[in-house]
CSV table of C-alpha atoms and ligand atoms in Angstrom, one decimal:
chain,number,residue,atom,x,y,z
Y,281,UNK,CA,-7.6,-43.4,-42.5
Y,282,UNK,CA,-9.0,-47.2,-42.1
Y,283,UNK,CA,-11.4,-46.3,-45.1
Y,284,UNK,CA,-8.7,-45.1,-47.4
Y,285,UNK,CA,-6.6,-48.2,-46.9
Y,286,UNK,CA,-9.5,-50.5,-47.4
Y,287,UNK,CA,-10.5,-48.4,-50.4
Y,288,UNK,CA,-6.9,-48.7,-51.9
Y,289,UNK,CA,-6.6,-52.3,-51.2
Y,290,UNK,CA,-10.0,-53.1,-52.7
Y,291,UNK,CA,-9.7,-51.0,-55.9
Y,292,UNK,CA,-6.1,-52.2,-56.6
Y,293,UNK,CA,-7.0,-55.7,-55.7
Y,294,UNK,CA,-9.9,-55.8,-58.3
Y,295,UNK,CA,-8.4,-53.6,-60.9
Y,296,UNK,CA,-4.8,-53.9,-61.3
Y,297,UNK,CA,-4.9,-57.7,-62.3
Y,298,UNK,CA,-7.2,-57.2,-64.8
Y,299,UNK,CA,-5.1,-54.1,-66.3
Y,300,UNK,CA,-2.2,-56.6,-66.0
Y,301,UNK,CA,-4.1,-59.3,-68.2
Y,302,UNK,CA,-4.8,-56.8,-70.9
Y,303,UNK,CA,-1.3,-55.6,-70.7
Y,304,UNK,CA,-0.1,-59.1,-71.6
Y,305,UNK,CA,-2.8,-59.6,-74.3
Y,306,UNK,CA,-1.4,-56.6,-75.9
Y,307,UNK,CA,2.0,-58.1,-75.8
Y,308,UNK,CA,0.8,-61.4,-77.3
Y,309,UNK,CA,-1.0,-59.1,-80.0
Y,310,UNK,CA,2.6,-57.7,-80.9
Y,311,UNK,CA,3.6,-61.5,-81.2
Y,312,UNK,CA,5.4,-61.8,-77.7
Y,313,UNK,CA,5.2,-65.7,-77.0
Y,314,UNK,CA,4.4,-65.6,-73.2
Y,315,UNK,CA,1.4,-67.9,-73.3
Y,316,UNK,CA,3.5,-70.7,-71.4
Y,317,UNK,CA,4.8,-68.1,-68.9
Y,318,UNK,CA,1.2,-66.5,-68.3
Y,319,UNK,CA,0.5,-68.5,-65.1
Y,320,UNK,CA,3.9,-67.7,-63.2
Y,321,UNK,CA,3.7,-64.0,-64.5
Y,322,UNK,CA,0.3,-63.9,-62.9
Y,323,UNK,CA,1.6,-65.5,-59.7
Y,324,UNK,CA,4.7,-63.4,-59.5
Y,325,UNK,CA,2.6,-60.1,-60.0
Y,326,UNK,CA,0.0,-61.3,-57.4
Y,327,UNK,CA,2.9,-61.9,-54.8
Y,328,UNK,CA,4.6,-58.6,-55.8
Y,329,UNK,CA,1.4,-56.8,-55.4
Y,330,UNK,CA,0.6,-58.4,-52.1
Y,331,UNK,CA,3.9,-57.4,-50.6
Y,332,UNK,CA,3.7,-54.0,-52.0
Y,333,UNK,CA,0.3,-53.4,-50.5
Y,334,UNK,CA,1.4,-55.1,-47.1
Y,335,UNK,CA,4.4,-52.6,-46.9
Y,336,UNK,CA,2.2,-49.6,-48.0
Y,337,UNK,CA,-0.5,-50.4,-45.4
Y,338,UNK,CA,2.2,-50.9,-42.6
Y,339,UNK,CA,4.1,-47.8,-43.5
Y,340,UNK,CA,1.0,-45.7,-44.6
Y,341,UNK,CA,-0.6,-46.8,-41.4
Y,342,UNK,CA,2.2,-46.1,-39.1
Y,343,UNK,CA,3.2,-42.8,-40.5
Y,344,UNK,CA,-0.6,-41.7,-40.5
Y,345,UNK,CA,-1.3,-43.2,-37.0
Y,346,UNK,CA,2.0,-41.4,-35.8
Y,347,UNK,CA,0.8,-37.8,-37.2
Y,348,UNK,CA,-2.7,-38.3,-35.8
Y,349,UNK,CA,-1.2,-39.1,-32.4
Y,350,UNK,CA,1.1,-36.0,-32.3
Y,351,UNK,CA,-1.9,-33.8,-33.7
Y,352,UNK,CA,-4.3,-35.0,-31.2
Y,353,UNK,CA,-1.7,-34.7,-28.4
Y,354,UNK,CA,-1.3,-30.9,-29.7
Y,355,UNK,CA,-5.2,-30.4,-29.3
Y,356,UNK,CA,-6.0,-32.4,-26.2
Y,357,UNK,CA,-3.1,-31.1,-24.0
Y,358,UNK,CA,-4.1,-27.4,-24.3
Y,359,UNK,CA,-8.0,-28.5,-23.5
Y,360,UNK,CA,-6.8,-30.7,-20.5
Y,361,UNK,CA,-4.9,-27.3,-19.2
Y,362,UNK,CA,-8.2,-25.3,-20.0
Y,363,UNK,CA,-10.0,-27.8,-18.3
Y,364,UNK,CA,-7.9,-27.9,-14.7
Y,365,UNK,CA,-7.5,-24.0,-15.1
Y,366,UNK,CA,-11.5,-23.5,-15.3
Y,367,UNK,CA,-11.7,-25.9,-12.4
Y,368,UNK,CA,-9.3,-23.7,-10.4
Y,369,UNK,CA,-11.4,-20.7,-11.4
Y,370,UNK,CA,-14.5,-22.2,-10.3
Y,371,UNK,CA,-13.0,-23.3,-6.9
Y,372,UNK,CA,-12.2,-19.5,-6.2
Y,373,UNK,CA,-8.8,-18.8,-7.7
Y,374,UNK,CA,-9.8,-15.9,-9.7
Y,375,UNK,CA,-6.3,-15.1,-11.0
Y,376,UNK,CA,-6.2,-18.4,-12.9
Y,377,UNK,CA,-5.7,-17.6,-16.7
Y,378,UNK,CA,-5.5,-19.8,-19.7
Y,379,UNK,CA,-2.0,-19.6,-21.6
Y,380,UNK,CA,-2.1,-18.7,-25.2
Y,381,UNK,CA,-2.3,-21.4,-27.8
Y,382,UNK,CA,-0.7,-21.7,-31.3
Y,383,UNK,CA,-3.8,-23.2,-32.8
Y,384,UNK,CA,-6.2,-20.2,-33.8
Y,385,UNK,CA,-9.5,-21.8,-32.4
Y,386,UNK,CA,-8.2,-22.7,-29.1
Y,387,UNK,CA,-6.3,-19.4,-28.8
Y,388,UNK,CA,-9.6,-17.5,-29.5
Y,389,UNK,CA,-11.1,-19.6,-26.6
Y,390,UNK,CA,-8.4,-18.9,-24.3
Y,391,UNK,CA,-8.9,-15.2,-25.0
Y,392,UNK,CA,-12.6,-15.3,-24.5
Y,393,UNK,CA,-12.0,-17.0,-21.3
Y,394,UNK,CA,-9.6,-14.8,-20.2
Y,395,UNK,CA,-11.6,-11.8,-20.7
Y,396,UNK,CA,-14.7,-13.2,-18.9
Y,397,UNK,CA,-12.1,-14.1,-15.9
Y,398,UNK,CA,-10.9,-10.5,-15.9
Y,399,UNK,CA,-14.5,-9.2,-15.7
Y,400,UNK,CA,-15.4,-11.6,-13.1
Y,401,UNK,CA,-12.3,-10.7,-10.9
Y,402,UNK,CA,-13.3,-7.2,-11.2
Y,403,UNK,CA,-16.8,-7.8,-10.3
Y,404,UNK,CA,-15.5,-9.7,-7.4
Y,405,UNK,CA,-13.0,-7.0,-6.3
Y,406,UNK,CA,-16.0,-4.4,-6.4
Y,407,UNK,CA,-18.1,-6.6,-4.2
Y,408,UNK,CA,-15.2,-6.9,-1.6
Y,409,UNK,CA,-14.7,-3.1,-2.0
Y,410,UNK,CA,-18.5,-2.4,-1.4
Y,411,UNK,CA,-18.7,-4.7,1.7
Y,412,UNK,CA,-15.6,-3.1,3.3
Y,413,UNK,CA,-16.5,0.7,2.3
Y,414,UNK,CA,-20.2,-0.2,3.9
Y,415,UNK,CA,-18.9,-1.7,7.1
Y,416,UNK,CA,-16.6,1.2,7.5
Y,417,UNK,CA,-19.6,3.7,6.6
Y,418,UNK,CA,-22.0,1.9,9.1
Y,419,UNK,CA,-19.5,1.2,12.0
Y,420,UNK,CA,-18.6,4.8,12.7
Y,421,UNK,CA,-22.2,6.3,13.3
Y,422,UNK,CA,-23.2,3.0,15.1
Y,423,UNK,CA,-20.3,3.3,17.3
Y,424,UNK,CA,-21.3,6.9,18.2
Y,425,UNK,CA,-25.0,6.0,18.8
Y,426,UNK,CA,-24.1,3.2,21.1
Y,427,UNK,CA,-21.3,5.5,22.9
Y,428,UNK,CA,-24.2,8.1,23.4
Y,429,UNK,CA,-26.6,5.4,24.5
Y,430,UNK,CA,-24.3,3.6,27.1
Y,431,UNK,CA,-23.4,7.2,28.5
Y,432,UNK,CA,-27.0,7.8,28.9
Y,433,UNK,CA,-27.7,4.5,30.4
Y,434,UNK,CA,-24.9,4.7,33.0
Y,435,UNK,CA,-25.5,8.3,33.4
Y,436,UNK,CA,-22.1,9.8,32.2
Y,437,UNK,CA,-23.7,11.5,29.5
Y,438,UNK,CA,-26.2,14.2,30.4
Y,439,UNK,CA,-29.9,13.5,29.4
Y,440,UNK,CA,-30.5,16.6,27.4
Y,441,UNK,CA,-32.4,17.5,24.4
Y,442,UNK,CA,-29.1,18.4,22.7
Y,443,UNK,CA,-28.1,14.7,23.2
Y,444,UNK,CA,-31.1,13.4,21.8
Y,445,UNK,CA,-30.5,15.8,18.8
Y,446,UNK,CA,-27.2,14.3,18.4
Y,447,UNK,CA,-28.7,11.0,18.4
Y,448,UNK,CA,-31.2,11.8,15.9
Y,449,UNK,CA,-28.8,13.3,13.5
Y,450,UNK,CA,-26.6,10.3,13.5
Y,451,UNK,CA,-29.6,7.8,12.9
Y,452,UNK,CA,-30.8,10.2,10.0
Y,453,UNK,CA,-27.3,10.0,8.7
Y,454,UNK,CA,-27.7,6.1,8.7
Y,455,UNK,CA,-31.1,6.3,7.1
Y,456,UNK,CA,-29.8,8.4,4.3
Y,457,UNK,CA,-26.7,6.2,3.8
Y,458,UNK,CA,-29.1,3.2,3.4
Y,459,UNK,CA,-31.5,5.1,1.3
Y,460,UNK,CA,-28.8,6.5,-1.1
Y,461,UNK,CA,-27.1,3.0,-1.5
Y,462,UNK,CA,-30.4,1.4,-2.2
Y,463,UNK,CA,-31.2,4.1,-4.9
Y,464,UNK,CA,-27.6,3.6,-6.3
Y,465,UNK,CA,-27.8,-0.2,-6.2
Y,466,UNK,CA,-31.1,0.2,-8.1
Y,467,UNK,CA,-29.4,2.3,-10.7
Y,468,UNK,CA,-26.5,0.0,-11.0
Y,469,UNK,CA,-28.9,-2.8,-11.7
Y,470,UNK,CA,-31.1,-0.6,-14.0
Y,471,UNK,CA,-33.9,-1.2,-12.2
Y,472,UNK,CA,-34.9,2.6,-11.7
Y,473,UNK,CA,-37.3,3.7,-14.5
Y,474,UNK,CA,-36.2,6.6,-16.4
Y,475,UNK,CA,-38.8,8.2,-18.3
Y,476,UNK,CA,-37.3,10.0,-21.4
Y,477,UNK,CA,-39.2,13.0,-22.7
Y,478,UNK,CA,-38.8,16.3,-24.5
Y,479,UNK,CA,-37.9,18.8,-21.5
Y,480,UNK,CA,-37.4,22.6,-21.5
Y,481,UNK,CA,-34.4,22.8,-19.5
Y,482,UNK,CA,-34.6,26.6,-18.9
Y,483,UNK,CA,-37.7,26.2,-16.8
Y,484,UNK,CA,-36.5,23.4,-14.8
Y,485,UNK,CA,-33.5,25.1,-14.0
Y,486,UNK,CA,-35.4,28.2,-12.7
Y,487,UNK,CA,-37.6,26.2,-10.4
Y,488,UNK,CA,-34.6,24.2,-9.0
Y,489,UNK,CA,-32.5,27.6,-8.4
Y,490,UNK,CA,-35.5,29.2,-6.9
Y,491,UNK,CA,-35.8,26.5,-4.3
Y,492,UNK,CA,-32.4,26.8,-3.3
Y,493,UNK,CA,-32.3,30.5,-3.2
Y,494,UNK,CA,-34.7,30.3,0.0
Y,495,UNK,CA,-31.5,28.9,1.7
Y,496,UNK,CA,-29.6,32.2,0.8
Y,497,UNK,CA,-30.7,35.1,3.0
Y,498,UNK,CA,-29.4,38.8,2.5
Y,499,UNK,CA,-26.4,38.5,5.3
Y,500,UNK,CA,-25.4,35.0,3.4
Y,501,UNK,CA,-21.9,35.7,2.1
Y,502,UNK,CA,-22.8,33.3,-0.8
Y,503,UNK,CA,-24.7,34.2,-4.0
Y,504,UNK,CA,-26.5,32.1,-6.2
Y,505,UNK,CA,-26.9,33.1,-9.9
Y,506,UNK,CA,-28.8,31.4,-12.8
Y,507,UNK,CA,-27.4,32.7,-16.1
Y,508,UNK,CA,-28.8,31.4,-19.5
Y,509,UNK,CA,-28.8,32.6,-23.0
Y,510,UNK,CA,-32.3,33.8,-24.4
Y,511,UNK,CA,-33.3,30.6,-25.7
Y,512,UNK,CA,-32.0,27.3,-24.6
Y,513,UNK,CA,-32.8,24.0,-26.8
Y,514,UNK,CA,-34.9,21.4,-25.7
Y,515,UNK,CA,-33.3,18.1,-24.3
Y,516,UNK,CA,-34.4,14.6,-24.2
Y,517,UNK,CA,-34.4,13.5,-20.6
Y,518,UNK,CA,-36.3,12.5,-17.5
Y,519,UNK,CA,-37.1,15.9,-15.7
Y,520,UNK,CA,-37.4,14.3,-12.1
Y,521,UNK,CA,-34.0,12.5,-12.6
Y,522,UNK,CA,-32.4,15.9,-14.0
Y,523,UNK,CA,-33.8,17.7,-10.8
Y,524,UNK,CA,-32.4,14.9,-8.8
Y,525,UNK,CA,-28.7,15.7,-10.3
Y,526,UNK,CA,-29.2,19.3,-10.0
Y,527,UNK,CA,-30.2,19.2,-6.5
Y,528,UNK,CA,-27.3,17.2,-5.5
Y,529,UNK,CA,-24.8,19.5,-7.5
Y,530,UNK,CA,-26.2,22.7,-6.1
Y,531,UNK,CA,-26.3,21.0,-2.3
Y,532,UNK,CA,-22.8,20.1,-3.0
Y,533,UNK,CA,-21.9,23.6,-4.2
Y,534,UNK,CA,-23.4,25.4,-1.3
Y,535,UNK,CA,-22.2,22.8,1.2
Y,536,UNK,CA,-18.5,23.4,0.1
Y,537,UNK,CA,-18.7,26.8,-0.6
Y,538,UNK,CA,-18.9,29.0,2.7
Y,539,UNK,CA,-18.3,32.5,0.8
Y,540,UNK,CA,-18.5,33.5,-2.7
Y,541,UNK,CA,-20.6,32.8,-5.8
Y,542,UNK,CA,-22.5,29.6,-7.1
Y,543,UNK,CA,-23.3,30.2,-10.8
Y,544,UNK,CA,-25.3,27.8,-13.2
Y,545,UNK,CA,-24.8,28.4,-17.0
Y,546,UNK,CA,-25.8,26.2,-19.9
Y,547,UNK,CA,-23.8,25.8,-23.1
Y,548,UNK,CA,-24.5,24.0,-26.3
Y,549,UNK,CA,-22.5,21.5,-28.4
Y,550,UNK,CA,-23.6,19.8,-31.6
Y,551,UNK,CA,-25.4,17.0,-30.1
Y,552,UNK,CA,-25.7,17.8,-26.3
Y,553,UNK,CA,-26.5,20.6,-24.0
Y,554,UNK,CA,-24.3,21.2,-21.1
Y,555,UNK,CA,-25.3,22.6,-17.8
Y,556,UNK,CA,-22.3,23.8,-15.7
Y,557,UNK,CA,-22.6,24.5,-12.0
Y,558,UNK,CA,-19.5,26.6,-10.9
Y,559,UNK,CA,-18.8,27.5,-7.4
Y,560,UNK,CA,-15.9,29.5,-5.8
Y,561,UNK,CA,-15.6,27.2,-2.8
Y,562,UNK,CA,-13.1,25.0,-1.3
Y,563,UNK,CA,-12.2,23.2,-4.6
Y,564,UNK,CA,-10.8,19.7,-4.9
Y,565,UNK,CA,-7.1,18.6,-5.3
Y,566,UNK,CA,-6.0,17.8,-8.6
Y,567,UNK,CA,-5.0,14.3,-7.5
Y,568,UNK,CA,-8.5,13.4,-6.3
Y,569,UNK,CA,-10.3,14.5,-9.4
Y,570,UNK,CA,-10.4,10.8,-10.9
Y,571,UNK,CA,-12.0,9.8,-7.8
Y,572,UNK,CA,-14.8,12.3,-7.3
Y,573,UNK,CA,-17.6,10.2,-8.7
Y,574,UNK,CA,-16.4,7.0,-7.0
Y,575,UNK,CA,-19.0,5.6,-4.6
Y,576,UNK,CA,-17.9,6.6,-0.9
Y,577,UNK,CA,-15.4,9.0,-1.9
Y,578,UNK,CA,-14.9,12.2,0.2
Y,579,UNK,CA,-12.3,14.6,0.0
Y,580,UNK,CA,-12.0,14.9,3.8
Y,581,UNK,CA,-14.3,11.9,5.5
Y,582,UNK,CA,-14.3,13.1,9.0
Y,583,UNK,CA,-15.6,16.5,8.2
Y,584,UNK,CA,-18.0,15.6,5.7
Y,585,UNK,CA,-19.4,12.8,7.9
Y,586,UNK,CA,-20.4,15.5,10.2
Y,587,UNK,CA,-21.9,17.6,7.6
Y,588,UNK,CA,-24.1,14.6,6.6
Y,589,UNK,CA,-22.0,13.5,3.5
Y,590,UNK,CA,-22.2,9.9,2.1
Y,591,UNK,CA,-19.9,10.2,-0.5
Y,592,UNK,CA,-22.7,8.6,-2.8
Y,593,UNK,CA,-24.3,11.5,-4.1
Y,594,UNK,CA,-22.0,12.0,-7.2
Y,595,UNK,CA,-21.8,8.3,-8.0
Y,596,UNK,CA,-25.8,8.7,-8.3
Y,597,UNK,CA,-25.7,11.7,-10.5
Y,598,UNK,CA,-23.0,10.0,-12.7
Y,599,UNK,CA,-25.3,6.9,-13.3
Y,600,UNK,CA,-28.5,9.0,-13.7
Y,601,UNK,CA,-26.7,11.5,-16.4
Y,602,UNK,CA,-25.3,8.2,-18.2
Y,603,UNK,CA,-28.8,6.6,-18.1
Y,604,UNK,CA,-30.1,9.6,-20.1
Y,605,UNK,CA,-27.5,9.4,-22.7
Y,606,UNK,CA,-25.0,12.2,-21.2
Y,607,UNK,CA,-21.9,12.4,-19.3
Y,608,UNK,CA,-20.7,14.4,-16.1
Y,609,UNK,CA,-17.3,15.9,-15.5
Y,610,UNK,CA,-15.6,18.2,-13.0
Y,611,UNK,CA,-12.8,21.0,-13.6
Y,612,UNK,CA,-11.1,22.8,-10.9
Y,613,UNK,CA,-9.9,26.2,-11.1
Y,614,UNK,CA,-6.7,26.5,-8.6
Y,615,UNK,CA,-7.6,28.1,-5.6
Y,616,UNK,CA,-11.1,29.3,-7.1
Y,617,UNK,CA,-13.3,26.3,-6.5
Y,618,UNK,CA,-14.9,23.6,-9.0
Y,619,UNK,CA,-17.3,23.3,-11.5
Y,620,UNK,CA,-19.5,20.4,-12.3
Y,621,UNK,CA,-20.8,19.9,-15.7
Y,622,UNK,CA,-23.4,17.3,-17.1
Y,623,UNK,CA,-24.5,17.1,-20.5
Y,624,UNK,CA,-27.9,15.8,-22.1
Y,625,UNK,CA,-28.8,15.0,-25.7
Y,626,UNK,CA,-30.5,17.5,-27.6
Y,627,UNK,CA,-34.0,16.8,-28.9
Y,628,UNK,CA,-34.0,16.1,-32.5
Y,629,UNK,CA,-36.2,18.6,-33.9
Y,630,UNK,CA,-34.4,21.6,-32.5
J,751,ADP,P1,-21.3,14.0,-0.2
J,751,ADP,O1,-22.6,13.3,0.3
J,751,ADP,O2,-20.1,13.4,0.8
J,751,ADP,O3,-21.2,15.3,-0.5
J,751,ADP,P2,-21.0,13.4,-2.9
J,751,ADP,O4,-20.8,12.3,-3.6
J,751,ADP,O5,-22.1,14.4,-3.3
J,751,ADP,O6,-21.0,12.9,-1.3
J,751,ADP,O7,-19.6,14.2,-2.9
J,751,ADP,C1,-18.3,13.4,-2.9
J,751,ADP,C2,-17.3,14.4,-2.3
J,751,ADP,O8,-16.8,15.2,-3.1
J,751,ADP,C3,-17.7,15.1,-1.0
J,751,ADP,O9,-17.5,14.6,0.0
J,751,ADP,C4,-16.8,16.3,-1.4
J,751,ADP,O10,-15.4,16.0,-0.5
J,751,ADP,C5,-16.5,16.5,-2.8
J,751,ADP,N1,-17.3,17.4,-3.5
J,751,ADP,C6,-18.5,17.4,-4.1
J,751,ADP,N2,-18.7,18.3,-4.5
J,751,ADP,C7,-17.8,19.4,-4.3
J,751,ADP,C8,-17.8,20.9,-4.5
J,751,ADP,N3,-18.8,21.6,-5.1
J,751,ADP,N4,-16.9,21.5,-3.9
J,751,ADP,C9,-15.7,20.7,-3.3
J,751,ADP,N5,-15.9,19.5,-2.9
J,751,ADP,C10,-17.0,19.1,-3.3
């Protein structure tokens, strides 16, 4: 604005009197007699020009200054507010959010900040949940072990091999919990390598099912069946990781099916091959379905704890399947058990 005023003043100071002189000459050319009055006219003109210029500078300056002040306040106020909100956020108030702004650029900035704030809040919530789940999971076996050891030391618990067996079971469970957690944390941080290759899934399924059929003898009220169509297309996956997922799903199916059938089938969609592990076991309550793949979730924590379940197996399966480009789902047939199904991308040449 200063530059504009100076330019206006300079240009009009230099050029206006000259144009005025030219106009006077033209008037003289048309025989107006103004020679005697020329000096006064010039003086009058200069005075008028100086007053006009003064007023325009005063009024223009005041108007421009006022508008600049209002505009800069409109920009600076939300920026100051944003700064104090980010300071609150940094100080630990993760619920702090920046309000919307009617200036488009600032509004975009507050949206980005709020999105980042929401993500950080949910990470923080997950961290808190993990710590609280972990302490809960570790406390129970530790309390049991401690109780047995105290009983053994003061003689209230008999010093029998069975007692040592219980202690070993509890510590094995603790060991498994720690191992599972380490694996899950590596998977979540993507530190566990996935070696993708073309895999003949039929062969892999046969090998895993063969391993499990050893656990089912002739008197067992459960049957394990692999039913595949003639030729399965190849998939792109990491065989060791698929095996891990299958072992987990089959162990669960056997663990939660006291009598009945466990059947493995495979179906094909346009892009993926789906492996279905269906059992006729105890099933899962419909309300619990959304939580099945959550870390530490167990339908019946106390009973599953006895059977060695940590509630981490399915969370690991989900992550493993997703890292291989597939997805995992669970379906229930009311009163007829559950079906876990996961998909793997088909190899391109098939
Ligand atoms: P866990 O080590 O406890 O089995 P998972 O993550 O593998 O941990 O499973 C979580 C929970 O899901 C189990 O505790 C169980 O309640 C339920 N679940 C898993 N598979 C089945 C199944 N085939 N039938 C019924 N419930 C199941």
